Each structure stands twice: as C-alpha cells, then as structure tokens.
Short mmCIF file of C-alpha atoms and ligand atoms in Angstrom, two decimals:
data_model
loop_
_atom_site.label_atom_id
_atom_site.label_comp_id
_atom_site.label_asym_id
_atom_site.label_seq_id
_atom_site.Cartn_x
_atom_site.Cartn_y
_atom_site.Cartn_z
CA MET H 23 85.96 96.01 107.08
CA LYS H 24 82.63 94.69 106.06
CA ILE H 25 79.17 94.62 107.55
CA SER H 26 76.65 91.88 106.84
CA PHE H 27 72.97 92.61 106.99
CA VAL H 28 70.87 89.54 107.70
CA ILE H 29 67.17 89.86 106.96
CA PRO H 30 64.67 87.00 107.28
CA VAL H 31 61.93 87.20 104.69
CA TYR H 32 58.65 85.35 104.96
CA ASN H 33 55.70 86.33 102.79
CA GLU H 34 56.83 89.92 102.41
CA GLU H 35 56.17 90.37 98.68
CA LYS H 36 53.96 93.41 99.21
CA GLY H 37 56.28 95.54 101.27
CA PHE H 38 59.76 94.24 100.62
CA LEU H 39 60.78 96.40 97.66
CA LYS H 40 59.55 99.50 99.41
CA PHE H 41 61.46 98.48 102.52
CA TYR H 42 64.64 97.77 100.61
CA ASN H 43 64.65 100.58 98.08
CA SER H 44 63.25 103.45 100.06
CA LEU H 45 64.26 102.62 103.64
CA LEU H 46 67.33 100.40 103.71
CA LEU H 47 69.25 101.21 100.53
CA PRO H 48 69.61 104.96 101.20
CA GLU H 49 71.14 104.10 104.58
CA LEU H 50 73.41 101.41 103.16
CA GLU H 51 74.82 103.93 100.74
CA LYS H 52 75.82 106.15 103.64
CA ILE H 53 77.92 103.63 105.55
CA LYS H 54 81.65 103.80 105.13
CA TYR H 55 82.27 100.05 105.14
CA ASP H 56 81.74 97.40 102.50
CA TYR H 57 78.53 95.57 103.01
CA GLU H 58 76.61 92.49 102.00
CA VAL H 59 72.92 91.82 102.45
CA ILE H 60 71.82 88.27 103.18
CA LEU H 61 68.14 87.77 102.54
CA VAL H 62 66.94 84.51 104.03
CA ASN H 63 63.81 83.35 102.30
CA ASP H 64 62.09 81.30 104.97
CA GLY H 65 59.89 79.23 102.65
CA SER H 66 57.66 82.12 101.60
CA LYS H 67 54.42 81.09 99.96
CA ASP H 68 54.01 84.28 97.96
CA LYS H 69 56.34 85.86 95.40
CA SER H 70 58.92 87.10 97.91
CA LEU H 71 61.57 84.74 96.52
CA GLU H 72 61.24 86.13 92.99
CA VAL H 73 61.36 89.66 94.31
CA ILE H 74 64.58 89.13 96.23
CA GLN H 75 66.18 87.02 93.50
CA LYS H 76 65.70 89.93 91.10
CA LEU H 77 67.38 92.24 93.55
CA SER H 78 70.34 89.90 93.92
CA ASP H 79 70.72 89.46 90.18
CA ALA H 80 71.18 93.20 89.88
CA ASP H 81 73.58 93.57 92.82
CA LYS H 82 76.10 90.89 93.74
CA ARG H 83 76.31 92.20 97.28
CA ILE H 84 72.82 90.85 97.83
CA LYS H 85 72.79 87.15 98.65
CA VAL H 86 69.69 85.03 98.68
CA LEU H 87 69.65 82.06 101.03
CA SER H 88 66.48 80.17 100.32
CA PHE H 89 65.11 77.48 102.64
CA SER H 90 63.34 74.43 101.27
CA ARG H 91 60.38 75.24 103.51
CA ASN H 92 59.40 77.47 106.41
CA PHE H 93 61.73 76.88 109.36
CA GLY H 94 60.85 79.94 111.41
CA LYS H 95 62.53 83.25 111.96
CA GLU H 96 64.92 82.06 114.65
CA VAL H 97 66.39 79.44 112.34
CA ALA H 98 66.45 81.92 109.45
CA LEU H 99 68.53 84.29 111.55
CA THR H 100 70.88 81.47 112.48
CA ALA H 101 71.39 80.48 108.85
CA GLY H 102 71.98 84.09 107.86
CA ILE H 103 74.57 84.60 110.58
CA ARG H 104 76.36 81.40 109.52
CA GLU H 105 76.48 82.64 105.94
CA ALA H 106 77.66 86.13 106.87
CA GLU H 107 81.26 87.07 106.20
CA GLY H 108 81.27 90.55 107.70
CA ASP H 109 83.23 91.83 110.69
CA GLY H 110 79.94 92.98 112.11
CA ILE H 111 76.55 91.37 111.47
CA LEU H 112 73.34 93.31 111.74
CA THR H 113 70.05 91.45 111.84
CA MET H 114 66.74 93.15 111.19
CA ASP H 115 63.16 92.41 110.09
CA ALA H 116 62.01 92.85 106.52
CA ASP H 117 58.80 94.67 107.30
CA GLY H 118 60.16 98.10 108.20
CA GLN H 119 59.14 97.90 111.86
CA GLN H 120 62.76 98.34 112.83
CA PRO H 121 63.82 101.66 111.33
CA PRO H 122 66.90 101.24 109.05
CA LYS H 123 67.81 104.85 109.83
CA LEU H 124 69.18 103.57 113.12
CA ILE H 125 71.84 101.33 111.60
CA HIS H 126 74.36 104.16 111.89
CA GLU H 127 73.78 104.31 115.61
CA PHE H 128 74.30 100.54 115.86
CA ILE H 129 77.51 100.78 113.87
CA LYS H 130 78.75 103.65 116.04
CA LYS H 131 78.19 101.67 119.25
CA TRP H 132 79.94 98.71 117.68
CA GLU H 133 82.92 100.86 116.69
CA GLU H 134 83.05 102.11 120.26
CA GLY H 135 83.56 98.54 121.44
CA GLY H 136 80.07 97.08 121.89
CA GLU H 137 80.25 93.41 120.95
CA ILE H 138 76.49 92.93 120.94
CA VAL H 139 74.44 96.02 120.21
CA ILE H 140 70.80 95.30 120.94
CA GLY H 141 67.77 97.30 119.88
CA VAL H 142 65.28 97.61 122.72
CA ARG H 143 61.72 98.19 121.71
CA GLY H 144 60.50 101.18 123.65
CA LYS H 145 57.09 102.35 122.60
CA TYR H 146 54.98 100.71 119.98
CA GLU H 147 53.56 103.04 117.42
CA LYS H 148 50.53 100.84 117.19
CA HIS H 149 50.43 97.44 118.74
CA GLY H 150 47.76 95.20 120.16
CA LEU H 151 47.19 94.88 123.87
CA ILE H 152 47.72 91.13 123.75
CA ALA H 153 51.16 91.57 122.20
CA LYS H 154 52.14 94.08 124.86
CA VAL H 155 50.83 92.07 127.80
CA GLY H 156 52.21 88.86 126.29
CA SER H 157 55.68 90.32 125.98
CA LYS H 158 55.59 91.66 129.56
CA LEU H 159 54.44 88.27 130.84
CA PHE H 160 57.13 86.49 128.85
CA TYR H 161 59.95 88.52 130.39
CA ALA H 162 58.45 88.30 133.86
CA MET H 163 58.35 84.50 133.55
CA LEU H 164 61.89 84.32 132.19
CA ARG H 165 63.08 86.30 135.17
CA ALA H 166 61.11 84.13 137.56
CA MET H 167 62.81 81.12 136.01
CA GLY H 168 66.18 82.47 136.83
CA VAL H 169 67.15 83.89 133.43
CA LYS H 170 68.18 87.22 134.84
CA ASP H 171 70.16 88.95 132.14
CA THR H 172 67.39 89.64 129.67
CA VAL H 173 66.43 93.23 129.19
CA PRO H 174 62.66 93.36 128.57
CA GLY H 175 61.84 94.50 125.06
CA SER H 176 65.13 93.29 123.53
CA THR H 177 64.52 92.56 119.88
CA ASP H 178 66.32 90.86 117.03
CA PHE H 179 67.34 94.27 115.70
CA ARG H 180 70.92 93.62 116.66
CA LEU H 181 74.51 94.07 115.60
CA ILE H 182 77.00 91.43 116.67
CA ASP H 183 80.73 91.43 116.31
CA ARG H 184 82.57 88.72 114.37
CA CYS H 185 83.84 87.20 117.63
CA VAL H 186 80.25 86.76 118.85
CA ALA H 187 79.10 85.30 115.53
CA ASP H 188 81.93 82.75 115.56
CA GLU H 189 80.83 81.53 118.98
CA TYR H 190 77.15 81.68 118.08
CA ASN H 191 77.81 79.49 115.06
CA LYS H 192 79.03 76.73 117.35
CA LEU H 193 75.68 76.39 119.09
CA THR H 194 73.73 73.44 117.81
CA GLU H 195 70.45 73.33 119.72
CA HIS H 196 67.19 73.10 117.82
CA GLY H 197 64.57 74.78 120.00
CA ARG H 198 66.35 78.09 119.87
CA ILE H 199 65.51 81.66 120.55
CA THR H 200 68.27 83.96 119.37
CA ARG H 201 67.61 86.64 121.96
CA GLY H 202 68.03 84.21 124.83
CA LEU H 203 71.17 82.64 123.39
CA MET H 204 72.74 86.06 122.88
CA ASP H 205 72.07 86.86 126.52
CA TRP H 206 73.46 83.52 127.59
CA MET H 207 76.68 84.03 125.63
CA GLY H 208 77.73 87.07 127.58
CA PHE H 209 80.08 89.55 125.83
CA LYS H 210 79.89 93.29 126.12
CA LYS H 211 76.35 94.46 125.46
CA VAL H 212 75.11 97.88 124.56
CA TYR H 213 71.44 98.81 124.22
CA ILE H 214 69.72 101.22 121.89
CA ASP H 215 66.11 102.25 122.49
CA TYR H 216 63.91 102.65 119.49
CA ILE H 217 60.28 102.98 118.60
CA TYR H 218 58.82 99.90 116.98
CA GLY H 219 57.11 101.17 113.84
CA ASN H 220 54.22 99.83 111.83
CA ARG H 221 54.48 97.20 109.17
CA LEU H 222 54.85 98.58 105.64
CA ALA H 223 52.50 95.95 104.24
CA GLY H 224 51.09 92.51 104.88
CA LYS H 225 50.32 90.91 108.20
CA PRO H 226 52.67 89.82 110.99
CA SER H 227 53.11 86.09 110.68
CA TYR H 228 53.74 85.55 114.35
CA ASN H 229 50.28 84.79 115.61
CA PHE H 230 49.37 83.89 119.16
CA SER H 231 50.05 80.17 118.85
CA LYS H 232 53.45 80.67 117.17
CA LEU H 233 54.46 83.13 119.88
CA PHE H 234 53.18 80.81 122.59
CA ASN H 235 55.26 77.94 121.21
CA LEU H 236 58.27 80.20 120.97
CA ALA H 237 57.82 81.18 124.60
CA ILE H 238 57.61 77.51 125.67
CA ASP H 239 60.70 76.71 123.58
CA SER H 240 62.67 79.46 125.19
CA PHE H 241 61.63 78.57 128.72
CA ILE H 242 62.73 75.02 128.10
CA SER H 243 65.96 75.73 126.33
CA LEU H 244 67.04 78.46 128.69
CA SER H 245 65.93 77.14 132.04
CA THR H 246 65.38 73.91 133.88
CA THR H 247 63.39 75.67 136.58
CA PRO H 248 60.05 74.24 135.39
CA LEU H 249 61.34 70.81 136.37
CA VAL H 250 62.28 71.99 139.84
CA ILE H 251 59.07 73.97 140.33
CA PHE H 252 57.00 70.81 140.21
CA ALA H 253 59.23 69.06 142.67
CA TRP H 254 58.58 71.94 145.07
CA VAL H 255 54.86 72.06 144.35
CA GLY H 256 54.68 68.31 144.84
CA GLY H 257 56.54 68.59 148.12
CA PHE H 258 54.32 71.43 149.30
CA ILE H 259 51.12 69.55 148.46
CA THR H 260 52.34 66.47 150.27
CA ILE H 261 53.17 68.40 153.43
CA ALA H 262 49.96 70.45 153.25
CA SER H 263 47.82 67.36 152.87
CA LEU H 264 49.67 65.71 155.74
CA ILE H 265 48.96 68.67 158.01
CA LEU H 266 45.33 68.82 156.89
CA GLY H 267 45.03 65.08 157.44
CA ILE H 268 46.33 65.37 160.98
CA PHE H 269 43.98 68.33 161.59
CA VAL H 270 40.99 66.34 160.40
CA LEU H 271 41.95 63.39 162.55
CA ILE H 272 42.26 65.51 165.67
CA GLU H 273 39.27 67.77 165.00
CA GLU H 274 36.88 65.01 163.97
CA PHE H 275 37.92 62.04 166.02
CA ALA H 276 39.96 63.13 169.02
CA MET H 277 37.89 66.23 169.84
CA GLY H 278 34.49 65.11 168.49
CA ASP H 279 34.10 67.85 165.83
CA PRO H 280 33.86 70.96 168.11
CA ILE H 281 33.82 73.42 165.17
CA GLY H 282 31.13 71.35 163.43
CA LEU H 283 32.93 70.93 160.11
CA LYS H 284 31.45 67.46 159.59
CA TRP H 285 34.20 66.23 157.34
CA THR H 286 33.44 63.04 155.63
CA GLY H 287 36.34 60.88 154.73
CA THR H 288 35.12 60.46 151.18
CA THR H 289 35.06 64.21 150.53
CA CYS H 290 38.60 64.63 151.69
CA VAL H 291 39.87 61.67 149.79
CA SER H 292 38.18 62.58 146.53
CA ILE H 293 39.33 66.20 146.62
CA PHE H 294 42.88 65.14 147.23
CA ILE H 295 42.90 62.45 144.64
CA THR H 296 41.60 64.78 141.93
CA PHE H 297 44.02 67.44 142.95
CA LEU H 298 46.97 65.09 142.93
CA ILE H 299 46.03 63.56 139.61
CA GLY H 300 46.00 67.05 138.13
CA LEU H 301 49.35 67.76 139.60
CA VAL H 302 50.87 64.54 138.40
CA MET H 303 49.58 65.21 134.92
CA ILE H 304 51.03 68.70 134.82
CA SER H 305 54.41 67.58 136.03
CA GLN H 306 54.35 64.68 133.60
CA SER H 307 53.73 67.01 130.72
CA VAL H 308 56.49 69.36 131.78
CA THR H 309 58.86 66.43 131.84
CA ALA H 310 57.53 65.32 128.48
CA LEU H 311 58.33 68.73 127.03
CA TYR H 312 61.94 68.37 128.06
CA VAL H 313 62.02 64.83 126.75
CA SER H 314 60.66 66.00 123.41
CA HIS H 315 63.46 68.51 123.23
CA ILE H 316 66.01 65.83 124.02
CA HIS H 317 64.37 63.78 121.30
CA ALA H 318 64.79 66.58 118.75
CA GLU H 319 68.43 67.05 119.73
CA ALA H 320 69.10 63.31 119.69
CA GLN H 321 67.78 62.98 116.16
CA GLY H 322 70.54 65.38 115.22
CA ARG H 323 68.84 66.60 112.09
CA PRO H 324 70.23 69.71 110.45
CA LEU H 325 68.62 72.87 111.69
CA TYR H 326 67.47 73.85 108.22
CA ILE H 327 67.73 72.80 104.61
CA ILE H 328 68.94 75.23 101.98
CA ASP H 329 67.40 75.10 98.55
CA ARG H 330 70.64 75.76 96.63
CA LYS H 331 68.90 76.02 93.27
CA ASN H 332 66.89 79.02 94.36
CA SER H 333 69.65 80.64 96.39
CA ARG H 334 71.95 83.25 94.90
CA ASN H 335 75.54 84.39 95.45
CA LEU H 336 76.14 82.17 98.49
CA LYS H 337 79.62 81.30 99.63
CA LYS H 338 80.70 77.84 98.63
CA GLU H 339 79.98 75.00 101.01
CA LYS H 340 83.00 74.05 103.06
N1 LIG C 125 59.66 85.76 109.49
C1 LIG C 125 60.36 84.62 109.06
N2 LIG C 125 59.79 83.39 109.26
C2 LIG C 125 58.58 83.22 109.86
C3 LIG C 125 57.91 84.38 110.32
C4 LIG C 125 58.48 85.63 110.13
O1 LIG C 125 61.46 84.72 108.51
O2 LIG C 125 58.13 82.08 110.00
C5 LIG C 125 60.28 87.09 109.30
C6 LIG C 125 59.37 88.16 108.69
O3 LIG C 125 59.44 88.16 107.29
C7 LIG C 125 59.95 89.43 109.28
C8 LIG C 125 60.44 88.99 110.65
O4 LIG C 125 60.63 87.58 110.56
O5 LIG C 125 61.04 89.90 108.53
C9 LIG C 125 59.47 89.34 111.77
O6 LIG C 125 58.23 88.74 111.53
P1 LIG C 125 56.85 89.45 111.88
O7 LIG C 125 56.85 90.84 111.38
O8 LIG C 125 55.79 88.53 111.40
O9 LIG C 125 56.87 89.42 113.47
P2 LIG C 125 56.78 90.60 114.55
O10 LIG C 125 56.88 91.92 113.86
O11 LIG C 125 55.49 90.37 115.21
O12 LIG C 125 57.96 90.34 115.42
MG1 LIG C 126 57.08 92.65 112.16
#
C-alpha cells in the first residue's frame, strides 16, 4: 500500500523547507505505508522550483511536477492527483496552515472505510474578517443555489481513496473547484475538524479578486440556478409592473386620483425602463458567463501544461 501526498506550491520559497523538513517529514516517517510526495510547482516566480528540485534530487520518493506557468491551485491539485500512484491520495497546502500532524488521523479514517476524508476548517488562529465573512457568504450562496451537500468550511486538506481518484481523473471541465467536484461525486465521506493555522512565511496568494473569480467559477460549474433566477425575477417584474400599471390606470383615470399621488406617465415609464434595462443587462451577463464557460470547454485545450524539463521523477507519459 502506498500513499501519495499532493502539495501545490506557488511562491513558497521562504517557508517551504521549514514546512517540509520540520513539519511534514517527521510525520511521513511515522506512517506505516510507502509514500510518495508530489510537489506541483504552479509557475512560481520565486526560487520555489529550485528548492523543491533539490529535495527531489536527494529523495526519489519526491516528485516535482512543474507547470509552464501559473494555472491556479485547483488545476495544480488536479494534475497532482492524476500523477499520483498511491492507494490513497492526500492533498494539502504547502504553507503549514493545514497541520501535517493530522495526517495520521486522515489515514485512520481512510483505513476505517472513509473514501473521501475531508478536513473541515473550524477556528482560524488568525484570519481576516473579510475571509471569514466571504467564506460564510460563499457557502450560503452555494446552498441557495441548490448545491446542498457542501459542508461549510471544507478545505482541500483531504484524503481520497484510489477509487475516487480514478473517477475524479475522468472529469474534464476547466472552470473547476475541487471541493465542489468532490461533493458532487458522492462516495462515503468522513469529516475531520481542525484549526487552520498561520502561514509559516510569505503571503497568501489568494487575494480578493482571485477568490471572487473562484466563487463565480464554482457557482457556474456547479449550478445552473443563476440562469433560472433571472427568469423568475423577470417574470416577477413583469407581473408587478402589470399590477402597478393597472393600479395607476384605475387610481388616476377611473377614480380621478383620490389619494392624490399625481402620477405622471413619464415618471412611471422612465422608472420602469431604467429598471428593466438594468435587469436585462444583468441577465445578459449571467448568460454570457455560462457562454464563456461553454467557450472554454469547446476550445478543448488541455487543463495545464507540464514543463517536463523542470519536472523530476514523474511517471512516464502513457
Ligand atoms: N497555490 C497554488 N497556485 C496559486 C495559488 C496558491 O498552487 O495560484 C498554492 C499555495 O502555494 C498553497 C496553497 O495553494 O500551497 C494555498 O494557497 P494560499 O495559502 O495562498 O491560500 P489560502 O491559505 O488562503 O487558502
Ligand atoms: Mg494558505
């Protein structure tokens, strides 16, 4: 039996060695299975690649899968899982925020039959208000859109069984969010609560705009509700304006304005027109978002490009 550890690395030169040598390695030495570590260099702009290449030169169990540019963490995880040969595959961040001490607990749950063991972020040791509120909002919206199975706070600190990985590797979509896809796939899930620690070094690279785009991507790839919402809103507005129109007609013209509202036709018309133009524009852009996703899928480009020259110890291409 073998366990693969998949770790995306993006600009982690400052903290990576500390993470690997003092946090992860001591734990790896304790596990009773064979293991391999797949470090996915996601187009780092600092010296991360050199750092991890050195590690892999010294230990053949460490593989380096280097991208030709930055493709994002979700894609890095996907590539790592595709490369993994283990019977169980554990994904975790390279910054030490997900405590490697817990891997034994993950492995135990997996041995007990959990096919997807998911780390759920309980408390943050130190985390900005925006991140907290943003994450709450994200899960609330996912639920509202009909994606019911997500447990709020689920993270990519996760162990999946070989059978899950084999199915996961068949998924081809581009705008992907691993968490959502894992939920969508089903299988037997087990959750482990943990405290999200602080970064060892460097800055988190997921800033507000990256997270916002990720949220939009996941809404679109996981749910078609946004399309339906605007049909309903459109319908509601139409009926509401019809009722208001009839009210104005009766109040103003049939009853001679008893309440004294003094509606002028122009006011009504202009308010409605502006309102409807806004609505049409919003619904257009929602549709456009879906179309752009179809566009990306239709292009059928590979999800990522591996820079073979800078990669180390990878399995041969089939
Ligand atoms: N990461 C990556 N590609 C990116 C951004 C981040 O591979 O474009 C990696 C990063 O090196 C880390 C993990 O993904 O191992 C989580 O990133 P980060 O700590 O920036 O995010 P957060 O802690 O806010 O989830
Ligand atoms: Mg982090």
